[in-house]
CSV table of N, CA and C in Angstrom, one decimal:
chain,number,residue,atom,x,y,z
A,1105,CYS,N,3.9,125.5,-34.2
A,1105,CYS,CA,2.7,126.0,-33.8
A,1105,CYS,C,1.5,125.8,-34.8
A,1106,THR,N,1.8,125.9,-36.0
A,1106,THR,CA,0.7,125.6,-37.1
A,1106,THR,C,0.2,124.2,-36.9
A,1107,LEU,N,1.1,123.2,-36.9
A,1107,LEU,CA,0.8,121.8,-36.9
A,1107,LEU,C,-0.1,121.6,-35.7
A,1108,SER,N,0.1,122.2,-34.6
A,1108,SER,CA,-0.7,121.9,-33.2
A,1108,SER,C,-2.1,122.5,-33.4
A,1109,VAL,N,-2.3,123.6,-34.1
A,1109,VAL,CA,-3.5,124.1,-34.4
A,1109,VAL,C,-4.4,123.2,-35.3
A,1110,SER,N,-3.6,122.8,-36.5
A,1110,SER,CA,-4.2,121.8,-37.5
A,1110,SER,C,-4.6,120.7,-36.7
A,1111,LEU,N,-3.9,120.1,-35.9
A,1111,LEU,CA,-4.4,118.6,-35.3
A,1111,LEU,C,-5.6,118.9,-34.3
A,1112,VAL,N,-5.6,120.0,-33.8
A,1112,VAL,CA,-6.7,120.4,-32.9
A,1112,VAL,C,-7.9,120.5,-33.7
A,1113,MET,N,-7.8,121.3,-34.9
A,1113,MET,CA,-8.8,121.5,-35.8
A,1113,MET,C,-9.3,120.0,-36.3
A,1114,VAL,N,-8.4,119.1,-36.7
A,1114,VAL,CA,-8.9,117.9,-37.2
A,1114,VAL,C,-9.6,117.1,-36.1
A,1115,VAL,N,-9.2,117.2,-35.0
A,1115,VAL,CA,-9.8,116.3,-33.8
A,1115,VAL,C,-11.3,117.0,-33.5
A,1116,LEU,N,-11.5,118.3,-33.6
A,1116,LEU,CA,-12.6,118.9,-33.2
A,1116,LEU,C,-13.6,118.6,-34.4
A,1117,VAL,N,-13.2,118.7,-35.6
A,1117,VAL,CA,-14.2,118.6,-36.9
A,1117,VAL,C,-14.5,117.1,-37.0
A,1118,GLY,N,-13.5,116.0,-36.8
A,1118,GLY,CA,-13.8,114.8,-37.1
A,1118,GLY,C,-14.2,113.8,-36.1
A,1119,ALA,N,-14.3,114.3,-34.8
A,1119,ALA,CA,-14.9,113.5,-33.8
A,1119,ALA,C,-16.4,113.8,-33.6
A,1120,PRO,N,-17.0,112.6,-33.3
A,1120,PRO,CA,-18.5,112.8,-33.1
A,1120,PRO,C,-18.7,113.4,-31.8
A,1121,THR,N,-19.7,114.2,-31.7
A,1121,THR,CA,-20.0,114.8,-30.3
A,1121,THR,C,-21.5,114.7,-30.2
A,1122,ALA,N,-21.9,114.7,-29.0
A,1122,ALA,CA,-23.3,114.7,-28.6
A,1122,ALA,C,-23.8,116.4,-28.6
A,1123,LEU,N,-24.4,116.6,-29.6
A,1123,LEU,CA,-24.8,118.2,-29.5
A,1123,LEU,C,-26.4,118.1,-28.9
A,1124,ALA,N,-26.8,119.4,-28.7
A,1124,ALA,CA,-28.1,119.5,-28.1
A,1124,ALA,C,-29.2,118.9,-29.1
A,1125,SER,N,-30.0,117.9,-28.6
A,1125,SER,CA,-31.0,117.4,-29.3
A,1125,SER,C,-32.3,117.1,-28.3
A,1126,PRO,N,-33.4,116.9,-28.7
A,1126,PRO,CA,-34.6,116.7,-27.7
A,1126,PRO,C,-34.3,115.5,-27.0
A,1127,ASN,N,-34.7,115.5,-25.6
A,1127,ASN,CA,-34.9,114.4,-25.0
A,1127,ASN,C,-35.9,113.5,-25.4
A,1128,LEU,N,-35.8,112.2,-25.7
A,1128,LEU,CA,-36.8,111.3,-26.1
A,1128,LEU,C,-37.7,110.6,-25.1
A,1129,LEU,N,-37.2,111.0,-23.9
A,1129,LEU,CA,-38.1,110.6,-22.8
A,1129,LEU,C,-39.2,111.5,-22.3
A,1130,THR,N,-40.1,110.9,-21.8
A,1130,THR,CA,-41.3,111.7,-21.1
A,1130,THR,C,-41.0,111.9,-19.7
A,1131,ASN,N,-41.0,113.0,-19.2
A,1131,ASN,CA,-40.8,113.2,-17.7
A,1131,ASN,C,-39.6,112.8,-17.3
A,1132,GLY,N,-38.5,112.8,-18.1
A,1132,GLY,CA,-37.2,112.3,-17.9
A,1132,GLY,C,-36.4,112.7,-16.7
A,1133,SER,N,-36.9,113.8,-16.0
A,1133,SER,CA,-36.2,114.6,-15.0
A,1133,SER,C,-37.4,114.5,-13.8
A,1134,PHE,N,-38.5,113.9,-14.0
A,1134,PHE,CA,-39.6,114.0,-13.0
A,1134,PHE,C,-40.1,115.3,-12.8
A,1135,GLN,N,-40.0,116.1,-13.8
A,1135,GLN,CA,-40.3,117.6,-13.6
A,1135,GLN,C,-42.0,117.7,-13.5
A,1136,ASN,N,-42.6,116.7,-13.7
A,1136,ASN,CA,-44.0,116.6,-13.5
A,1136,ASN,C,-44.4,116.5,-12.1
A,1137,GLY,N,-43.5,116.2,-11.3
A,1137,GLY,CA,-43.6,115.9,-9.8
A,1137,GLY,C,-44.1,114.5,-9.6
A,1138,ASP,N,-44.1,113.6,-10.6
A,1138,ASP,CA,-44.5,112.3,-10.4
A,1138,ASP,C,-43.9,111.3,-11.4
A,1139,PHE,N,-44.2,109.9,-11.4
A,1139,PHE,CA,-43.7,109.0,-12.4
A,1139,PHE,C,-44.5,109.0,-13.8
A,1140,SER,N,-45.2,110.0,-14.1
A,1140,SER,CA,-45.9,109.9,-15.5
A,1140,SER,C,-44.9,109.7,-16.5
A,1141,GLY,N,-45.4,108.9,-17.5
A,1141,GLY,CA,-44.3,108.5,-18.7
A,1141,GLY,C,-43.5,107.2,-18.4
A,1142,TRP,N,-43.4,106.9,-17.1
A,1142,TRP,CA,-42.7,105.7,-16.6
A,1142,TRP,C,-43.6,104.6,-16.4
A,1143,THR,N,-42.9,103.2,-16.5
A,1143,THR,CA,-43.5,102.2,-16.1
A,1143,THR,C,-42.9,101.8,-14.7
A,1144,THR,N,-43.6,101.5,-13.7
A,1144,THR,CA,-43.0,101.0,-12.4
A,1144,THR,C,-43.3,99.5,-12.4
A,1145,GLY,N,-42.4,98.9,-11.6
A,1145,GLY,CA,-42.5,97.4,-11.4
A,1145,GLY,C,-41.9,96.9,-10.3
A,1146,GLY,N,-42.1,95.7,-9.8
A,1146,GLY,CA,-41.4,95.2,-8.7
A,1146,GLY,C,-41.9,95.7,-7.5
A,1147,ASN,N,-41.0,95.8,-6.5
A,1147,ASN,CA,-41.3,96.4,-5.2
A,1147,ASN,C,-41.1,97.8,-5.4
A,1148,PHE,N,-42.1,98.6,-5.4
A,1148,PHE,CA,-42.0,100.2,-5.6
A,1148,PHE,C,-42.3,100.8,-4.4
A,1149,GLU,N,-42.6,100.0,-3.3
A,1149,GLU,CA,-42.7,100.7,-1.9
A,1149,GLU,C,-41.5,101.7,-1.7
A,1150,ASP,N,-41.8,102.7,-0.8
A,1150,ASP,CA,-40.8,103.8,-0.5
A,1150,ASP,C,-40.1,104.3,-1.6
A,1151,THR,N,-40.5,104.4,-2.8
A,1151,THR,CA,-40.1,105.0,-4.0
A,1151,THR,C,-41.1,106.1,-4.4
A,1152,GLU,N,-40.5,107.3,-4.4
A,1152,GLU,CA,-41.3,108.5,-4.8
A,1152,GLU,C,-40.6,109.6,-5.3
A,1153,VAL,N,-41.4,110.5,-6.0
A,1153,VAL,CA,-40.6,111.8,-6.5
A,1153,VAL,C,-40.9,112.8,-5.2
A,1154,VAL,N,-39.8,113.7,-5.1
A,1154,VAL,CA,-39.8,114.6,-4.1
A,1154,VAL,C,-39.2,115.8,-4.6
A,1155,SER,N,-39.4,116.9,-3.7
A,1155,SER,CA,-38.7,118.2,-4.1
A,1155,SER,C,-38.0,118.7,-2.9
A,1156,GLY,N,-37.0,119.5,-2.9
A,1156,GLY,CA,-36.2,119.9,-1.8
A,1156,GLY,C,-35.5,118.8,-1.2
A,1157,PRO,N,-34.9,119.1,0.1
A,1157,PRO,CA,-34.2,118.2,0.7
A,1157,PRO,C,-34.9,116.9,1.1
A,1158,PHE,N,-34.3,115.8,1.2
A,1158,PHE,CA,-34.9,114.6,1.5
A,1158,PHE,C,-33.7,113.6,2.0
A,1159,TYR,N,-33.9,113.0,3.1
A,1159,TYR,CA,-32.9,112.2,3.7
A,1159,TYR,C,-31.7,112.9,3.8
A,1160,VAL,N,-30.5,112.5,3.1
A,1160,VAL,CA,-29.3,113.2,3.1
A,1160,VAL,C,-29.1,114.0,1.8
A,1161,TYR,N,-30.1,114.1,0.8
A,1161,TYR,CA,-29.8,114.6,-0.4
A,1161,TYR,C,-30.3,116.1,-0.4
A,1162,PRO,N,-29.6,117.0,-0.7
A,1162,PRO,CA,-30.0,118.5,-0.6
A,1162,PRO,C,-31.1,118.9,-1.5
A,1163,GLY,N,-31.4,118.2,-2.5
A,1163,GLY,CA,-32.3,118.7,-3.7
A,1163,GLY,C,-32.1,117.9,-4.9
A,1164,ASP,N,-32.8,118.5,-6.0
A,1164,ASP,CA,-32.6,117.9,-7.3
A,1164,ASP,C,-31.4,118.3,-7.9
A,1165,GLN,N,-30.9,117.8,-9.1
A,1165,GLN,CA,-29.6,117.9,-9.6
A,1165,GLN,C,-29.9,119.0,-10.8
A,1166,ASP,N,-31.1,119.0,-11.5
A,1166,ASP,CA,-30.9,119.8,-12.7
A,1166,ASP,C,-31.9,121.1,-12.4
A,1167,GLY,N,-32.1,121.5,-11.3
A,1167,GLY,CA,-32.9,122.9,-11.1
A,1167,GLY,C,-34.4,122.8,-11.5
A,1168,ASP,N,-35.0,121.7,-11.8
A,1168,ASP,CA,-36.5,121.8,-12.1
A,1168,ASP,C,-37.3,121.4,-10.8
A,1169,GLY,N,-36.6,121.2,-9.6
A,1169,GLY,CA,-37.2,121.1,-8.4
A,1169,GLY,C,-37.6,119.6,-8.0
A,1170,PHE,N,-37.5,118.7,-8.9
A,1170,PHE,CA,-38.0,117.4,-8.5
A,1170,PHE,C,-36.8,116.4,-8.9
A,1171,TYR,N,-37.1,115.3,-8.0
A,1171,TYR,CA,-36.2,114.1,-8.3
A,1171,TYR,C,-36.7,112.8,-7.7
A,1172,ALA,N,-36.2,111.6,-8.0
A,1172,ALA,CA,-36.8,110.4,-7.4
A,1172,ALA,C,-35.8,109.9,-6.4
A,1173,VAL,N,-36.5,109.5,-5.4
A,1173,VAL,CA,-35.8,108.7,-4.4
A,1173,VAL,C,-36.3,107.1,-4.4
A,1174,LEU,N,-35.3,106.4,-4.2
A,1174,LEU,CA,-35.5,105.0,-4.5
A,1174,LEU,C,-35.2,104.2,-3.2
A,1175,GLY,N,-36.3,103.6,-2.5
A,1175,GLY,CA,-35.9,103.0,-1.4
A,1175,GLY,C,-36.8,101.8,-1.0
A,1176,PRO,N,-36.9,100.7,-2.0
A,1176,PRO,CA,-37.7,99.7,-1.8
A,1176,PRO,C,-36.7,98.8,-0.8
A,1177,VAL,N,-37.3,97.8,0.1
A,1177,VAL,CA,-36.6,97.2,1.1
A,1177,VAL,C,-36.9,95.7,0.8
A,1178,GLY,N,-35.9,94.8,0.8
A,1178,GLY,CA,-36.2,93.4,0.7
A,1178,GLY,C,-36.0,92.8,-0.8
A,1179,SER,N,-36.5,93.6,-1.9
A,1179,SER,CA,-36.5,93.2,-3.0
A,1179,SER,C,-36.2,94.4,-4.0
A,1180,ASP,N,-36.0,94.2,-5.3
A,1180,ASP,CA,-35.9,95.4,-6.2
A,1180,ASP,C,-37.2,95.8,-6.8
A,1181,GLY,N,-37.1,97.2,-6.9
A,1181,GLY,CA,-38.2,97.8,-7.6
A,1181,GLY,C,-37.5,98.3,-9.1
A,1182,THR,N,-38.5,98.5,-10.1
A,1182,THR,CA,-37.9,98.8,-11.4
A,1182,THR,C,-38.6,100.1,-11.9
A,1183,LEU,N,-37.9,100.7,-12.8
A,1183,LEU,CA,-38.6,102.0,-13.4
A,1183,LEU,C,-37.9,102.0,-14.8
A,1184,SER,N,-38.9,101.9,-15.7
A,1184,SER,CA,-38.5,101.7,-17.2
A,1184,SER,C,-39.3,102.7,-18.1
A,1185,GLN,N,-38.8,102.9,-19.3
A,1185,GLN,CA,-39.6,103.6,-20.3
A,1185,GLN,C,-39.2,103.2,-21.5
A,1186,THR,N,-40.2,103.1,-22.6
A,1186,THR,CA,-39.8,102.7,-24.0
A,1186,THR,C,-40.1,103.9,-24.8
A,1187,PHE,N,-39.3,104.0,-25.9
A,1187,PHE,CA,-39.3,105.1,-26.6
A,1187,PHE,C,-38.9,104.9,-28.2
A,1188,ALA,N,-39.2,105.5,-29.2
A,1188,ALA,CA,-38.9,105.4,-30.5
A,1188,ALA,C,-37.6,105.8,-30.9
A,1189,THR,N,-36.7,105.1,-31.7
A,1189,THR,CA,-35.5,105.5,-32.1
A,1189,THR,C,-35.4,105.2,-33.5
A,1190,THR,N,-34.3,105.7,-34.2
A,1190,THR,CA,-33.9,105.2,-35.5
A,1190,THR,C,-32.9,104.1,-35.5
A,1191,VAL,N,-33.3,103.1,-36.3
A,1191,VAL,CA,-32.5,101.8,-36.5
A,1191,VAL,C,-31.0,102.3,-36.8
A,1192,GLY,N,-30.1,101.8,-36.0
A,1192,GLY,CA,-28.6,102.1,-36.3
A,1192,GLY,C,-28.1,103.3,-35.9
A,1193,ALA,N,-28.9,104.3,-35.5
A,1193,ALA,CA,-28.4,105.5,-35.1
A,1193,ALA,C,-27.9,105.6,-33.7
A,1194,GLN,N,-26.9,106.4,-33.4
A,1194,GLN,CA,-26.2,106.4,-32.0
A,1194,GLN,C,-27.1,107.3,-31.1
A,1195,TYR,N,-27.2,107.0,-29.7
A,1195,TYR,CA,-27.9,107.7,-28.8
A,1195,TYR,C,-27.1,107.8,-27.5
A,1196,THR,N,-27.2,109.1,-26.8
A,1196,THR,CA,-26.6,109.2,-25.5
A,1196,THR,C,-27.6,108.9,-24.5
A,1197,PHE,N,-27.4,108.0,-23.8
A,1197,PHE,CA,-28.3,107.5,-22.6
A,1197,PHE,C,-27.5,108.1,-21.3
A,1198,SER,N,-28.2,109.0,-20.6
A,1198,SER,CA,-27.5,109.6,-19.4
A,1198,SER,C,-28.4,109.8,-18.2
A,1199,PHE,N,-27.8,110.0,-17.1
A,1199,PHE,CA,-28.5,110.0,-16.0
A,1199,PHE,C,-27.8,110.5,-14.8
A,1200,TRP,N,-28.3,111.1,-13.8
A,1200,TRP,CA,-27.5,111.7,-12.4
A,1200,TRP,C,-27.9,110.7,-11.4
A,1201,PHE,N,-26.9,110.3,-10.6
A,1201,PHE,CA,-27.5,109.3,-9.6
A,1201,PHE,C,-26.6,109.7,-8.2
A,1202,ALA,N,-27.2,109.6,-7.2
A,1202,ALA,CA,-26.5,109.7,-5.8
A,1202,ALA,C,-27.0,108.7,-4.9
A,1203,SER,N,-26.0,108.4,-4.1
A,1203,SER,CA,-26.3,107.3,-3.1
A,1203,SER,C,-25.2,107.5,-1.9
A,1204,VAL,N,-25.4,106.7,-0.7
A,1204,VAL,CA,-24.6,106.8,0.4
A,1204,VAL,C,-24.0,105.5,0.8
A,1205,GLY,N,-24.3,104.5,0.0
A,1205,GLY,CA,-23.7,103.1,0.3
A,1205,GLY,C,-24.5,102.4,1.4
A,1206,ASP,N,-25.7,102.6,1.5
A,1206,ASP,CA,-26.5,101.9,2.6
A,1206,ASP,C,-26.2,100.3,2.3
A,1207,ASN,N,-26.4,99.4,3.3
A,1207,ASN,CA,-26.0,98.1,3.1
A,1207,ASN,C,-27.2,97.2,3.8
A,1208,PRO,N,-27.9,96.3,2.9
A,1208,PRO,CA,-27.7,96.1,1.6
A,1208,PRO,C,-28.5,97.1,0.6
A,1209,SER,N,-27.8,97.4,-0.4
A,1209,SER,CA,-28.6,98.1,-1.7
A,1209,SER,C,-27.9,97.6,-2.9
A,1210,ASP,N,-28.6,97.9,-4.0
A,1210,ASP,CA,-28.1,97.6,-5.3
A,1210,ASP,C,-28.7,98.6,-6.3
A,1211,PHE,N,-28.1,98.7,-7.5
A,1211,PHE,CA,-28.7,99.6,-8.5
A,1211,PHE,C,-28.1,99.1,-9.8
A,1212,THR,N,-28.9,99.1,-10.9
A,1212,THR,CA,-28.6,98.6,-12.3
A,1212,THR,C,-29.3,99.5,-13.1
A,1213,ALA,N,-28.6,99.8,-14.4
A,1213,ALA,CA,-29.1,100.6,-15.5
A,1213,ALA,C,-29.0,99.8,-16.7
A,1214,SER,N,-30.0,99.7,-17.5
A,1214,SER,CA,-29.9,98.8,-18.7
A,1214,SER,C,-30.5,99.6,-19.8
A,1215,TRP,N,-30.1,99.1,-21.1
A,1215,TRP,CA,-30.8,99.5,-22.4
A,1215,TRP,C,-31.1,98.3,-23.1
A,1216,ASP,N,-32.4,98.1,-23.4
A,1216,ASP,CA,-32.8,96.8,-24.0
A,1216,ASP,C,-32.3,95.6,-23.2
A,1217,SER,N,-32.7,95.5,-21.9
A,1217,SER,CA,-32.1,94.4,-21.2
A,1217,SER,C,-30.7,94.1,-21.0
A,1218,THR,N,-29.8,94.9,-21.4
A,1218,THR,CA,-28.4,94.8,-21.5
A,1218,THR,C,-27.9,95.9,-20.4
A,1219,ASN,N,-27.3,95.3,-19.3
A,1219,ASN,CA,-26.8,96.2,-18.3
A,1219,ASN,C,-25.6,97.2,-18.9
A,1220,VAL,N,-25.9,98.4,-18.7
A,1220,VAL,CA,-24.9,99.4,-19.0
A,1220,VAL,C,-24.1,99.9,-17.8
A,1221,LEU,N,-24.8,99.7,-16.6
A,1221,LEU,CA,-24.2,100.0,-15.3
A,1221,LEU,C,-24.7,99.0,-14.3
A,1222,GLY,N,-23.7,98.3,-13.6
A,1222,GLY,CA,-24.1,97.3,-12.6
A,1222,GLY,C,-24.4,96.0,-13.0
A,1223,PRO,N,-24.8,95.3,-12.1
A,1223,PRO,CA,-25.4,95.7,-10.8
A,1223,PRO,C,-24.2,96.2,-9.9
A,1224,LEU,N,-24.6,97.5,-9.4
A,1224,LEU,CA,-23.6,97.8,-8.2
A,1224,LEU,C,-24.1,97.5,-6.9
A,1225,THR,N,-23.3,96.9,-6.2
A,1225,THR,CA,-23.7,96.6,-4.7
A,1225,THR,C,-23.2,97.6,-3.7
A,1226,ASN,N,-24.1,98.2,-2.9
A,1226,ASN,CA,-24.0,99.2,-1.9
A,1226,ASN,C,-23.3,100.5,-2.7
A,1227,PRO,N,-23.8,100.9,-3.6
A,1227,PRO,CA,-23.2,102.0,-4.5
A,1227,PRO,C,-23.0,103.2,-3.4
A,1228,ASN,N,-21.9,104.0,-3.6
A,1228,ASN,CA,-21.8,105.2,-2.7
A,1228,ASN,C,-21.1,106.3,-3.6
A,1229,THR,N,-21.9,107.4,-3.6
A,1229,THR,CA,-21.4,108.4,-4.4
A,1229,THR,C,-21.1,109.7,-3.4
A,1230,GLY,N,-21.2,109.3,-2.1
A,1230,GLY,CA,-20.7,110.1,-1.1
A,1230,GLY,C,-22.0,111.4,-1.0
A,1231,VAL,N,-23.0,111.1,-1.4
A,1231,VAL,CA,-24.2,112.0,-1.5
A,1231,VAL,C,-24.2,112.7,-2.6
A,1232,ALA,N,-23.0,113.0,-3.3
A,1232,ALA,CA,-22.9,113.8,-4.6
A,1232,ALA,C,-23.6,113.3,-5.6
A,1233,TRP,N,-24.2,114.3,-6.5
A,1233,TRP,CA,-24.7,113.7,-7.8
A,1233,TRP,C,-23.7,113.4,-8.7
A,1234,THR,N,-23.7,112.2,-9.4
A,1234,THR,CA,-22.7,111.7,-10.2
A,1234,THR,C,-23.4,111.3,-11.6
A,1235,GLU,N,-22.9,112.0,-12.6
A,1235,GLU,CA,-23.4,111.7,-13.9
A,1235,GLU,C,-22.9,110.4,-14.5
A,1236,PHE,N,-23.7,109.7,-15.2
A,1236,PHE,CA,-23.3,108.6,-15.9
A,1236,PHE,C,-23.8,108.6,-17.4
A,1237,SER,N,-23.1,108.4,-18.3
A,1237,SER,CA,-23.5,108.6,-19.8
A,1237,SER,C,-22.8,107.2,-20.7
A,1238,PHE,N,-23.8,106.9,-21.5
A,1238,PHE,CA,-23.5,105.8,-22.3
A,1238,PHE,C,-23.9,106.0,-23.8
A,1239,THR,N,-23.0,105.6,-24.7
A,1239,THR,CA,-23.5,105.7,-26.3
A,1239,THR,C,-24.0,104.2,-26.6
A,1240,GLU,N,-25.4,104.3,-27.0
A,1240,GLU,CA,-26.1,103.1,-27.4
A,1240,GLU,C,-26.6,103.1,-28.8
A,1241,VAL,N,-27.1,102.0,-29.4
A,1241,VAL,CA,-27.4,102.0,-30.8
A,1241,VAL,C,-29.0,101.9,-30.8
A,1242,GLY,N,-29.8,102.6,-31.6
A,1242,GLY,CA,-31.2,102.4,-31.7
A,1242,GLY,C,-31.6,101.2,-32.5
A,1243,THR,N,-32.8,100.6,-32.0
A,1243,THR,CA,-33.2,99.4,-32.8
A,1243,THR,C,-34.5,99.7,-33.3
A,1244,GLY,N,-35.1,101.0,-33.2
A,1244,GLY,CA,-36.5,101.4,-33.7
A,1244,GLY,C,-37.4,101.6,-32.6
A,1245,SER,N,-37.3,100.7,-31.5
A,1245,SER,CA,-37.9,100.7,-30.3
A,1245,SER,C,-37.2,100.3,-29.2
A,1246,ASP,N,-36.7,101.2,-28.3
A,1246,ASP,CA,-35.8,100.7,-27.1
A,1246,ASP,C,-36.5,100.9,-25.8
A,1247,THR,N,-35.8,100.3,-24.9
A,1247,THR,CA,-36.3,100.7,-23.4
A,1247,THR,C,-35.2,100.7,-22.6
A,1248,ILE,N,-35.3,101.7,-21.6
A,1248,ILE,CA,-34.3,101.8,-20.5
A,1248,ILE,C,-34.9,101.4,-19.3
A,1249,THR,N,-34.3,100.7,-18.4
A,1249,THR,CA,-34.8,100.3,-17.1
A,1249,THR,C,-33.8,100.4,-16.0
A,1250,PHE,N,-34.3,100.9,-14.9
A,1250,PHE,CA,-33.5,101.1,-13.7
A,1250,PHE,C,-33.9,99.9,-12.7
A,1251,SER,N,-33.2,99.2,-12.1
A,1251,SER,CA,-33.6,98.2,-11.0
A,1251,SER,C,-32.7,98.7,-9.7
A,1252,PHE,N,-33.5,98.6,-8.6
A,1252,PHE,CA,-32.9,99.3,-7.4
A,1252,PHE,C,-33.5,98.7,-6.1
A,1253,ARG,N,-32.8,98.8,-5.1
A,1253,ARG,CA,-33.1,98.3,-3.7
A,1253,ARG,C,-32.3,99.1,-2.9
A,1254,ASP,N,-32.9,99.5,-1.7
A,1254,ASP,CA,-32.1,100.3,-0.7
A,1254,ASP,C,-32.6,99.9,0.7
A,1255,ASP,N,-32.0,99.0,1.4
A,1255,ASP,CA,-32.4,98.9,2.8
A,1255,ASP,C,-31.3,99.5,3.6
A,1256,PRO,N,-31.6,100.3,4.6
A,1256,PRO,CA,-33.1,100.7,4.9
A,1256,PRO,C,-33.4,102.1,4.4
A,1257,GLU,N,-32.7,102.7,3.6
A,1257,GLU,CA,-32.8,104.2,3.4
A,1257,GLU,C,-33.1,104.4,1.8
A,1258,TYR,N,-32.5,105.4,1.1
A,1258,TYR,CA,-32.8,105.9,-0.1
A,1258,TYR,C,-31.5,106.1,-1.0
A,1259,MET,N,-31.8,105.8,-2.4
A,1259,MET,CA,-30.8,106.5,-3.4
A,1259,MET,C,-31.8,107.6,-4.2
A,1260,ALA,N,-31.0,108.3,-5.0
A,1260,ALA,CA,-31.7,109.4,-5.6
A,1260,ALA,C,-31.2,109.2,-7.1
A,1261,LEU,N,-32.2,109.8,-8.0
A,1261,LEU,CA,-32.1,109.6,-9.3
A,1261,LEU,C,-32.7,110.9,-10.1
A,1262,ASP,N,-32.0,111.4,-11.1
A,1262,ASP,CA,-32.5,112.6,-11.7
A,1262,ASP,C,-32.1,112.9,-13.2
A,1263,GLY,N,-32.6,113.8,-13.8
A,1263,GLY,CA,-32.0,114.2,-15.4
A,1263,GLY,C,-31.7,113.0,-16.0
A,1264,ILE,N,-32.6,112.2,-16.4
A,1264,ILE,CA,-32.4,111.0,-17.1
A,1264,ILE,C,-32.8,111.4,-18.7
A,1265,GLY,N,-31.9,111.1,-19.5
A,1265,GLY,CA,-32.1,111.6,-21.0
A,1265,GLY,C,-31.5,110.5,-21.9
A,1266,VAL,N,-32.3,110.5,-23.0
A,1266,VAL,CA,-31.8,109.8,-24.2
A,1266,VAL,C,-31.9,110.8,-25.3
A,1267,MET,N,-30.8,111.0,-25.9
A,1267,MET,CA,-30.6,112.1,-26.9
A,1267,MET,C,-29.8,111.5,-28.2
A,1268,LEU,N,-30.3,111.9,-29.3
A,1268,LEU,CA,-29.6,111.5,-30.7
A,1268,LEU,C,-28.2,112.0,-30.5
A,1269,ARG,N,-27.3,111.2,-31.0
A,1269,ARG,CA,-25.8,111.8,-31.0
A,1269,ARG,C,-25.7,112.3,-32.6
A,1270,GLN,N,-25.1,113.5,-32.8
A,1270,GLN,CA,-25.0,114.1,-34.1
A,1270,GLN,C,-23.5,114.4,-34.2
A,1271,ARG,N,-23.1,114.2,-35.5
A,1271,ARG,CA,-21.8,114.7,-35.9
A,1271,ARG,C,-21.9,116.1,-36.3
A,1272,PRO,N,-20.9,116.8,-35.8
A,1272,PRO,CA,-20.8,118.2,-36.3
A,1272,PRO,C,-20.7,118.4,-37.9
A,1273,THR,N,-21.2,119.5,-38.3
A,1273,THR,CA,-21.1,119.6,-39.8
A,1273,THR,C,-19.5,119.9,-40.2
A,1274,PRO,N,-19.0,119.0,-41.1
A,1274,PRO,CA,-17.5,119.2,-41.4
A,1274,PRO,C,-17.2,120.5,-42.2
A,1275,GLU,N,-16.2,121.0,-41.9
A,1275,GLU,CA,-15.7,122.4,-42.7
A,1275,GLU,C,-15.3,121.8,-44.0
A,1276,PRO,N,-15.6,122.9,-45.0
A,1276,PRO,CA,-15.3,122.7,-46.4
A,1276,PRO,C,-13.8,122.4,-46.5
A,1277,SER,N,-13.5,121.5,-47.4
A,1277,SER,CA,-12.0,121.1,-47.4
A,1277,SER,C,-11.2,122.2,-48.1
A,1278,SER,N,-11.7,123.3,-48.7
A,1278,SER,CA,-11.1,124.2,-49.2
A,1278,SER,C,-10.4,125.4,-48.1
A,1279,LEU,N,-10.9,125.1,-46.9
A,1279,LEU,CA,-10.5,126.1,-45.6
A,1279,LEU,C,-9.2,125.6,-45.1
């Protein structure tokens, strides 16, 4: 029994974990009710920040009342943001995504032009919000980008965050 407790203690103390740290993004959850802080590009028609039920989505994921619906037809739109990081530090890049598999549709998430998710073709979360999370390394100035298209309806995006990953404070070896 003591061995099991000791092993658990080592795992908990020795493993890096994402602890609460400030979100490096501006308006990462669209809580301002708009795309302020974000750079929009490509085909941005039929893409907006909404509150409450919209299309098949019952509402936002994180309780602030707002989320983005992504619905450009015929070609991709993009949403990106650049932010300062510490060179070599690890960051958690996460977001909540919902979709119903409209055909044709696509979705890609990237960190500094490297895809971390996708491109997904006709993604389908069954309407449910699904969290995606990735560990990335800072370069001093980094950019996240979402690329999307949904003919003829919408996908949804909310709760986007980039947070410094921190290691827990180790216990003194005398304990």
